[in-house]
mmCIF file with all atom_site columns, C-alpha atoms in Angstrom:
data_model
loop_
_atom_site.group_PDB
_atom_site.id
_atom_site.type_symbol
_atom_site.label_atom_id
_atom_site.label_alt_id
_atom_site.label_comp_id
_atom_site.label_asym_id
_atom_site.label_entity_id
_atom_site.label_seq_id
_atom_site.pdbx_PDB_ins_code
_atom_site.Cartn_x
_atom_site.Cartn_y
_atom_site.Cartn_z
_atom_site.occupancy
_atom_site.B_iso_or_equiv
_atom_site.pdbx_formal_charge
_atom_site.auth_seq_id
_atom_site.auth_comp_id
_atom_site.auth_asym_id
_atom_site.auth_atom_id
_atom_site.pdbx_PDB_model_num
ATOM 1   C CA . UNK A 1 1   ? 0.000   0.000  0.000   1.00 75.00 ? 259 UNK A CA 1
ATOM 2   C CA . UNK A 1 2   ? 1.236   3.429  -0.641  1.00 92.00 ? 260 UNK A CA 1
ATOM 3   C CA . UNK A 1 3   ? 1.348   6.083  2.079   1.00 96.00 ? 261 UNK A CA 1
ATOM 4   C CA . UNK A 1 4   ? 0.591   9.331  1.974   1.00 97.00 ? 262 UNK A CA 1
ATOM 5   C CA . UNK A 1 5   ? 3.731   11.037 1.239   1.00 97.00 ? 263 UNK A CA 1
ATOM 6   C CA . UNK A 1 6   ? 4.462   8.590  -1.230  1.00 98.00 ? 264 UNK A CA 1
ATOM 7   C CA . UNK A 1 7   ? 1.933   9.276  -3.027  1.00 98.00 ? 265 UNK A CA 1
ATOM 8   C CA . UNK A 1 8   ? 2.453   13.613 -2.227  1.00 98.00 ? 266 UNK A CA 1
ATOM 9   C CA . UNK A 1 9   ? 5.815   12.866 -4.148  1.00 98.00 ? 267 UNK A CA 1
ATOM 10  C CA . UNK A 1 10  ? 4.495   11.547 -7.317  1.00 98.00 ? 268 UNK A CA 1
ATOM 11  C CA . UNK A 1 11  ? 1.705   14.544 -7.087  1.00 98.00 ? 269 UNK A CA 1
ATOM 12  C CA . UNK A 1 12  ? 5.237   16.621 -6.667  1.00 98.00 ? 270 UNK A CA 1
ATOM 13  C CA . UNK A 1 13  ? 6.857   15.169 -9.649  1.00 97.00 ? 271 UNK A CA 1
ATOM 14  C CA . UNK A 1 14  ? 3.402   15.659 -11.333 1.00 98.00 ? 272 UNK A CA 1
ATOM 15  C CA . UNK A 1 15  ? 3.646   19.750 -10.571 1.00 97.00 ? 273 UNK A CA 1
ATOM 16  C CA . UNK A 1 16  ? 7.127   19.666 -11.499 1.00 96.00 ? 274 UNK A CA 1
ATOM 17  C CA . UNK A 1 17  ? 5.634   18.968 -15.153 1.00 96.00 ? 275 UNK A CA 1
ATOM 18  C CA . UNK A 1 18  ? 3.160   22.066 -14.970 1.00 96.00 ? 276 UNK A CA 1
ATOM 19  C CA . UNK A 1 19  ? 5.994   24.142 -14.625 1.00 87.00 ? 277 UNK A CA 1
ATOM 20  C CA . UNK A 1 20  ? 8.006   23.168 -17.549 1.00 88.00 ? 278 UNK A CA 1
ATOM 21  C CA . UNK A 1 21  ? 5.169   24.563 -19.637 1.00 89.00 ? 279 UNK A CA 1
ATOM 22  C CA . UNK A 1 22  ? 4.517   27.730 -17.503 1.00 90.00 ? 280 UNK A CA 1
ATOM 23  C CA . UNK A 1 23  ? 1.815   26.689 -15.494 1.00 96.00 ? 281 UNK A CA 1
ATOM 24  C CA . UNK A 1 24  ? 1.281   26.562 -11.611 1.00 96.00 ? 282 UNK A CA 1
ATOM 25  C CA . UNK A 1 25  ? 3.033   24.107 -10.446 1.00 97.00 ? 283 UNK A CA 1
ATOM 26  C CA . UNK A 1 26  ? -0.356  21.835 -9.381  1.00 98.00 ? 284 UNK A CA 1
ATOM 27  C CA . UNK A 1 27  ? 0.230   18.257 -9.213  1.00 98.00 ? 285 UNK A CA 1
ATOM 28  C CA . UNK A 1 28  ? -2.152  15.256 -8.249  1.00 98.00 ? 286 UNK A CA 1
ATOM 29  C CA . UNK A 1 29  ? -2.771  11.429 -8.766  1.00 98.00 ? 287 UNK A CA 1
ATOM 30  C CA . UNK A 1 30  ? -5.770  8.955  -7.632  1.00 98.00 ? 288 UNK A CA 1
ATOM 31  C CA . UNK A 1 31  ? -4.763  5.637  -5.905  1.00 98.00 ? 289 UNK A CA 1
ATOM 32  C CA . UNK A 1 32  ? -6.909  2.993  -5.599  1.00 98.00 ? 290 UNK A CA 1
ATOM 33  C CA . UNK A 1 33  ? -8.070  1.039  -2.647  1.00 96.00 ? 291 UNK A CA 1
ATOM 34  C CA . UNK A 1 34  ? -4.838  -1.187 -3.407  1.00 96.00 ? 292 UNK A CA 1
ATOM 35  C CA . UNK A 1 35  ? -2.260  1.423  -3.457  1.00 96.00 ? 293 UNK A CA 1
ATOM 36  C CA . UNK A 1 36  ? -2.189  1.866  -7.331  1.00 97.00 ? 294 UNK A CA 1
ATOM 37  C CA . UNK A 1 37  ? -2.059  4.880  -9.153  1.00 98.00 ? 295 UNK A CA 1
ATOM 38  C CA . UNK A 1 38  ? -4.836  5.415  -11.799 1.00 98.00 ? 296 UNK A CA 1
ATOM 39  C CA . UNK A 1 39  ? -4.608  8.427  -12.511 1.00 98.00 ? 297 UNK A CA 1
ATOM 40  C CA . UNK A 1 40  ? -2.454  11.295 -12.943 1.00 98.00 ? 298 UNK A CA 1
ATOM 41  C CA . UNK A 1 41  ? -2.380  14.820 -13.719 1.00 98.00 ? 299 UNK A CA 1
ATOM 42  C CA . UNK A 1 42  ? -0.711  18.656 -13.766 1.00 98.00 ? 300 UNK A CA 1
ATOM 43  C CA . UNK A 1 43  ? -1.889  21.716 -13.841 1.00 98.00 ? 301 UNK A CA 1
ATOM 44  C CA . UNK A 1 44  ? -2.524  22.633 -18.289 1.00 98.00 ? 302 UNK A CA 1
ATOM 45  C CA . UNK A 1 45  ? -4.239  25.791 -18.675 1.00 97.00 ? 303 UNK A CA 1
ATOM 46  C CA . UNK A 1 46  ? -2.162  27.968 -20.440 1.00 96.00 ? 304 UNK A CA 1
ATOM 47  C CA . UNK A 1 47  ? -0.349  25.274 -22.243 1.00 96.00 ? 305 UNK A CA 1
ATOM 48  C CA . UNK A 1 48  ? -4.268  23.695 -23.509 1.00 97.00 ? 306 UNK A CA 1
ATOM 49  C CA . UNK A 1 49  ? -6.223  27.421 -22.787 1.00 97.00 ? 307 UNK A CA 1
ATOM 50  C CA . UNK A 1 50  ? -8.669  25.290 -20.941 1.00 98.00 ? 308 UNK A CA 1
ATOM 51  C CA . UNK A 1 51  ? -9.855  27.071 -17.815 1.00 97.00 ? 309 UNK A CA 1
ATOM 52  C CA . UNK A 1 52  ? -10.663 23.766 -16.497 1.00 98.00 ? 310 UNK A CA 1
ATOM 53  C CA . UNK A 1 53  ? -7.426  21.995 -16.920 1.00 98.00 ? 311 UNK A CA 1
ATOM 54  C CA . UNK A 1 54  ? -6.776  21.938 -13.667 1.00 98.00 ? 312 UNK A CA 1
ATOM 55  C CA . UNK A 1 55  ? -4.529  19.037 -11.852 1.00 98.00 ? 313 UNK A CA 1
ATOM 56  C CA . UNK A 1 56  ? -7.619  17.343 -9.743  1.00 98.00 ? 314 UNK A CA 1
ATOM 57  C CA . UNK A 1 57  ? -9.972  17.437 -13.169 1.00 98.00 ? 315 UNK A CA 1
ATOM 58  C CA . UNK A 1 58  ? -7.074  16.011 -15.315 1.00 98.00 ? 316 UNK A CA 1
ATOM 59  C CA . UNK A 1 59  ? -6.006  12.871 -12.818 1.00 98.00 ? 317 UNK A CA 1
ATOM 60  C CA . UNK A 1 60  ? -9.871  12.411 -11.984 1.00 98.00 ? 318 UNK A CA 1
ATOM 61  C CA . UNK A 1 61  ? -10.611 12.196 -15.443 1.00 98.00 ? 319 UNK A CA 1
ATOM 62  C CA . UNK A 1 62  ? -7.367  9.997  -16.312 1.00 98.00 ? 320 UNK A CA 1
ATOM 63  C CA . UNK A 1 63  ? -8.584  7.632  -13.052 1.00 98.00 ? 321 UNK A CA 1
ATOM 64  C CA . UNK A 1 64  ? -12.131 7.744  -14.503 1.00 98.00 ? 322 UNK A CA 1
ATOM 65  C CA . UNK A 1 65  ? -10.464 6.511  -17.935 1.00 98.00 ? 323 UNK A CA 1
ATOM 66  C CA . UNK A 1 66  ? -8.343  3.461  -16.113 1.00 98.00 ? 324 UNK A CA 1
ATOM 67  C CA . UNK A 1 67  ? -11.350 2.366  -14.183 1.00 98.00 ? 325 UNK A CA 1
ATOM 68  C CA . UNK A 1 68  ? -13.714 2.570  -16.579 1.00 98.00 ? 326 UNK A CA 1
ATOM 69  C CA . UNK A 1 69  ? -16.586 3.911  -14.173 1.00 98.00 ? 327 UNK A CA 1
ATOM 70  C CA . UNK A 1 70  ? -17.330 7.699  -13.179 1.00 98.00 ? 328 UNK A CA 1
ATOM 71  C CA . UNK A 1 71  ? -17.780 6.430  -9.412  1.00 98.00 ? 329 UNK A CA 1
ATOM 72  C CA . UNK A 1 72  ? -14.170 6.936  -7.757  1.00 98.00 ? 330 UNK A CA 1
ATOM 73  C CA . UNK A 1 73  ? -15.470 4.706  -4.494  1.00 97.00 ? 331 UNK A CA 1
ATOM 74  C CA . UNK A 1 74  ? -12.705 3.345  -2.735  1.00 98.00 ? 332 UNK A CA 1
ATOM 75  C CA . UNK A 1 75  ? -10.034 5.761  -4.495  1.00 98.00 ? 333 UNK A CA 1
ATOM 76  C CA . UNK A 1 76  ? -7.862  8.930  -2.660  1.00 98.00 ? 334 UNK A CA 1
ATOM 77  C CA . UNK A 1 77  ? -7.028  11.916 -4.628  1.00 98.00 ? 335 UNK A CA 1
ATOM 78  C CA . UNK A 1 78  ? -3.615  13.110 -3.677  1.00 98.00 ? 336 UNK A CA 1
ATOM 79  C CA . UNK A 1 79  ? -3.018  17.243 -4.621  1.00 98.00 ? 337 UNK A CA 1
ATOM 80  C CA . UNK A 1 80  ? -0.224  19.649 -3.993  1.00 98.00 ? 338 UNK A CA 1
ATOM 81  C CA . UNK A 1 81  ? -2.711  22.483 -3.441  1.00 98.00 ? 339 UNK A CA 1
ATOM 82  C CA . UNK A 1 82  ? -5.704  22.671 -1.529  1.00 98.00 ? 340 UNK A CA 1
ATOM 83  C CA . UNK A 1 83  ? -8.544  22.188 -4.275  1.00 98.00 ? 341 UNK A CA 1
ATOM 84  C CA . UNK A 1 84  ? -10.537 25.071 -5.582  1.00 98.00 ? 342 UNK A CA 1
ATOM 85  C CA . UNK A 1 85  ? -14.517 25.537 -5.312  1.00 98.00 ? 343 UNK A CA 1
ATOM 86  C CA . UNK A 1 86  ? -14.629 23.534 -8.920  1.00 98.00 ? 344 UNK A CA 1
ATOM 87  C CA . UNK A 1 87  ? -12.206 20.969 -7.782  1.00 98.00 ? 345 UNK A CA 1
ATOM 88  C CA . UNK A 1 88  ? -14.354 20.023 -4.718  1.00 98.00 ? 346 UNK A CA 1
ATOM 89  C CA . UNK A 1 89  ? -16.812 20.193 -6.223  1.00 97.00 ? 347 UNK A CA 1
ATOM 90  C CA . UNK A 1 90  ? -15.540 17.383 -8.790  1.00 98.00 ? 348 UNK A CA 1
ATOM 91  C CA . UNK A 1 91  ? -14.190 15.504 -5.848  1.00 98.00 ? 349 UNK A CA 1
ATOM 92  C CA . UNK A 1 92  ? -17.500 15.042 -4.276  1.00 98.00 ? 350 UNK A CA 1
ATOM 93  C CA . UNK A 1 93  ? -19.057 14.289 -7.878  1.00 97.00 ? 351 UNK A CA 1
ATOM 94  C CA . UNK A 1 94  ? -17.051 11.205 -8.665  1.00 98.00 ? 352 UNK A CA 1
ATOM 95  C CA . UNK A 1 95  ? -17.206 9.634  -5.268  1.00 98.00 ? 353 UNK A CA 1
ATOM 96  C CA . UNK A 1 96  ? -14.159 9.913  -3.992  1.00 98.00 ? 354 UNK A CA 1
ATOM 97  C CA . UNK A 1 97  ? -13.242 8.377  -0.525  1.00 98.00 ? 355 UNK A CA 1
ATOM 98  C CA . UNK A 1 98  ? -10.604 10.672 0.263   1.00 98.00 ? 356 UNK A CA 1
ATOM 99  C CA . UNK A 1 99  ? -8.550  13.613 -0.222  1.00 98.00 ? 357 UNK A CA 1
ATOM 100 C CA . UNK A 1 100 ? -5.634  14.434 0.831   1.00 98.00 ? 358 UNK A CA 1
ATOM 101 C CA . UNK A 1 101 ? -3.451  17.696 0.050   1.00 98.00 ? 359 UNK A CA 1
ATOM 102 C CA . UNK A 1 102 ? -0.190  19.453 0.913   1.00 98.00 ? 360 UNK A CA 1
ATOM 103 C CA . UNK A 1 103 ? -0.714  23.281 1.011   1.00 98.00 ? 361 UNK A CA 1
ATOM 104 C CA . UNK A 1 104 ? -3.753  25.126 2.141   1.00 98.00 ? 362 UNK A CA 1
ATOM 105 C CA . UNK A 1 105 ? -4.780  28.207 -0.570  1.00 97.00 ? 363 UNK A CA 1
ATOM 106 C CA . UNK A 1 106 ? -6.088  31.094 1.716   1.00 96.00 ? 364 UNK A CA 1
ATOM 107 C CA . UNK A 1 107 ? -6.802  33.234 -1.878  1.00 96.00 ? 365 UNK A CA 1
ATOM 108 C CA . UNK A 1 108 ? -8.648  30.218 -3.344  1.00 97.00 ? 366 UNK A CA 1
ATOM 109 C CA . UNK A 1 109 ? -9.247  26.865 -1.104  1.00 98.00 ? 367 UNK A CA 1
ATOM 110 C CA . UNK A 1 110 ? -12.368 25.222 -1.038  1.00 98.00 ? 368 UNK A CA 1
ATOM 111 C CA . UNK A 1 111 ? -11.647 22.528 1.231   1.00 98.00 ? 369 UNK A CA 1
ATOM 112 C CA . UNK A 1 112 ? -11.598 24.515 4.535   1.00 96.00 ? 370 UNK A CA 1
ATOM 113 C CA . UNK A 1 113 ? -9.484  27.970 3.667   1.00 96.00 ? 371 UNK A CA 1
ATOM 114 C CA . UNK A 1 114 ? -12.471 29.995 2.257   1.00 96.00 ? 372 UNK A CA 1
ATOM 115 C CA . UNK A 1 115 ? -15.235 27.195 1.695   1.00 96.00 ? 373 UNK A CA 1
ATOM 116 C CA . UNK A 1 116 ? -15.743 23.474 2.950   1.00 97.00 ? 374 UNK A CA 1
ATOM 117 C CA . UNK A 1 117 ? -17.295 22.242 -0.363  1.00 97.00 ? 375 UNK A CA 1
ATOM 118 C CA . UNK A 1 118 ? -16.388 18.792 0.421   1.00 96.00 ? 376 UNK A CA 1
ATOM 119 C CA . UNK A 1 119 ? -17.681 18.407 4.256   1.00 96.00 ? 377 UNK A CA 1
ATOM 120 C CA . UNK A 1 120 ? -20.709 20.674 3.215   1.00 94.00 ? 378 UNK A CA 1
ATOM 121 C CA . UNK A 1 121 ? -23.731 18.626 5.121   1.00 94.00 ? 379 UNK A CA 1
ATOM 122 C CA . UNK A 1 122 ? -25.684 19.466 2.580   1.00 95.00 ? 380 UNK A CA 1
ATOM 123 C CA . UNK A 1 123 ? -24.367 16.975 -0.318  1.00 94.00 ? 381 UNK A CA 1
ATOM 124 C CA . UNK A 1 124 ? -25.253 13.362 -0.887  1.00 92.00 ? 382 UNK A CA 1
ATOM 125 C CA . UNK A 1 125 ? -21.387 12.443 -0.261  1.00 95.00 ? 383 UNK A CA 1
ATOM 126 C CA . UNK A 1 126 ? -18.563 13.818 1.950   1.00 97.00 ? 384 UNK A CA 1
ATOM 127 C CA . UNK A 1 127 ? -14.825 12.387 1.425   1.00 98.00 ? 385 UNK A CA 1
ATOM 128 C CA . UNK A 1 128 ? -12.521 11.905 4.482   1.00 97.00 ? 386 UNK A CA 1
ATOM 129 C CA . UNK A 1 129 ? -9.738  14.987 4.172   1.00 98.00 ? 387 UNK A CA 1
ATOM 130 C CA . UNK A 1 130 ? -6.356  14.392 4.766   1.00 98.00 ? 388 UNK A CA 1
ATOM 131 C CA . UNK A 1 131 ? -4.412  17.901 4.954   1.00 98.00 ? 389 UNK A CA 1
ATOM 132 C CA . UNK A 1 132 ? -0.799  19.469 5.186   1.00 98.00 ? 390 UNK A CA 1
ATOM 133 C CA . UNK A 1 133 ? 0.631   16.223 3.815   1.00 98.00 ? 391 UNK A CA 1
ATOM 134 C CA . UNK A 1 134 ? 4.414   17.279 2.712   1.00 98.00 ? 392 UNK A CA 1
ATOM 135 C CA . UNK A 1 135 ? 2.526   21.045 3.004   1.00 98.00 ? 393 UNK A CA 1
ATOM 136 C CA . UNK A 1 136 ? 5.770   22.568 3.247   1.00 98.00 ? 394 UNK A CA 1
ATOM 137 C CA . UNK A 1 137 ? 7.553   20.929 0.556   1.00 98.00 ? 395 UNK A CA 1
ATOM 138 C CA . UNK A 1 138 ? 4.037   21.669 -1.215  1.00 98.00 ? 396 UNK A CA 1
ATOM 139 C CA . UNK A 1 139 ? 4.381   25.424 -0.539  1.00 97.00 ? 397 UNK A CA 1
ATOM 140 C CA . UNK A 1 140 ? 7.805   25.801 -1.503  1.00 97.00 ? 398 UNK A CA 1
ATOM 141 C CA . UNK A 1 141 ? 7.104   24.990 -5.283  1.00 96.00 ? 399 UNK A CA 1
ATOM 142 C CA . UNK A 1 142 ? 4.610   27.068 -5.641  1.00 96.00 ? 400 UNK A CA 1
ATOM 143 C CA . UNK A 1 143 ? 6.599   30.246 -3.360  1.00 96.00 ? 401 UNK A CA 1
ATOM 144 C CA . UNK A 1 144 ? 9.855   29.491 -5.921  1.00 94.00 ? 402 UNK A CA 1
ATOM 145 C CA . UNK A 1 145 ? 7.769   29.391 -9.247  1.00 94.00 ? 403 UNK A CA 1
ATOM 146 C CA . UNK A 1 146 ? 5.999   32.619 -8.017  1.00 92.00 ? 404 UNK A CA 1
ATOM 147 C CA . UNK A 1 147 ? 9.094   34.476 -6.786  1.00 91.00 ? 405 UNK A CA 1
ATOM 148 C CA . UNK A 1 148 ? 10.824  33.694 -10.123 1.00 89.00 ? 406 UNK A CA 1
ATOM 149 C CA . UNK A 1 149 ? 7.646   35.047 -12.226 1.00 82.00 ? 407 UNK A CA 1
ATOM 150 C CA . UNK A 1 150 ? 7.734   38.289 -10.262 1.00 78.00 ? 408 UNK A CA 1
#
């Protein structure tokens, strides 16, 4: 079975690939219940000009693909960055189990920074959260690949 952090270092590597084409460095994968990685994705917005290319969409969509079913039950999404309102949103849409990310996003989280999309009562399904996995190691990428755009 894969830990955490293991998995937070592939999601690294991931972001590490959003940067070479100049976007923020976002990495994620899906595991399933037996440790395997399904899916796998970076951050492609400006290099696809899709506003919804975002690293959660891309390896949820890549997991879907593997699997063969929309329902993610049983499955962890691993992310660098605290997921966005569409992001949680998708996470509670395809039935993930669980979530886990390194750094929070105070300008844009949606997973307890400035909404709780995914623990929101409200919704037919709620995903066990996981957070500050690596989040330091996390942060730093995304502090050095702003500094260096400034």
């Amino acid at each position: 079975m894969i830990s955490a952090e293991e998995a937070m270092r592939l999601a690294l590597l991931e972001a590490g690939l959003a940067a070479g084409h100049d976007d923020v460095p976002v990495g994620a994968v899906v595991v399933d219940a037996a440790g395997t990685v399904v899916g796998r994705g970076h951050n492609q917005r400006e290099l696809t000009q899709d506003p919804t290319a975002h690293a959660e969409v891309l390896a949820i969509r890549a997991a879907v693909g593997t699997l063969g079913q929309w329902r993610l039950t049983g499955c962890t999404l691993v992310v660098t960055l605290e997921p966005c309102a569409m992001c949680a949103g998708a996470v509670v849409l395809s039935r993930l189990e669980r979530l886990v990310f390194g750094a929070y996003d105070a300008k844009a989280g949606a997973v307890g920074s400035l909404w709780d999309v995914v623990r929101d009562r409200r919704l037919n399904h709620r995903p066990e959260v996981v957070a500050g996995v690596l989040e330091e190691q996390c942060a730093d990428v995304l502090s050095q690949w702003f500094a260096r755009r400034r």
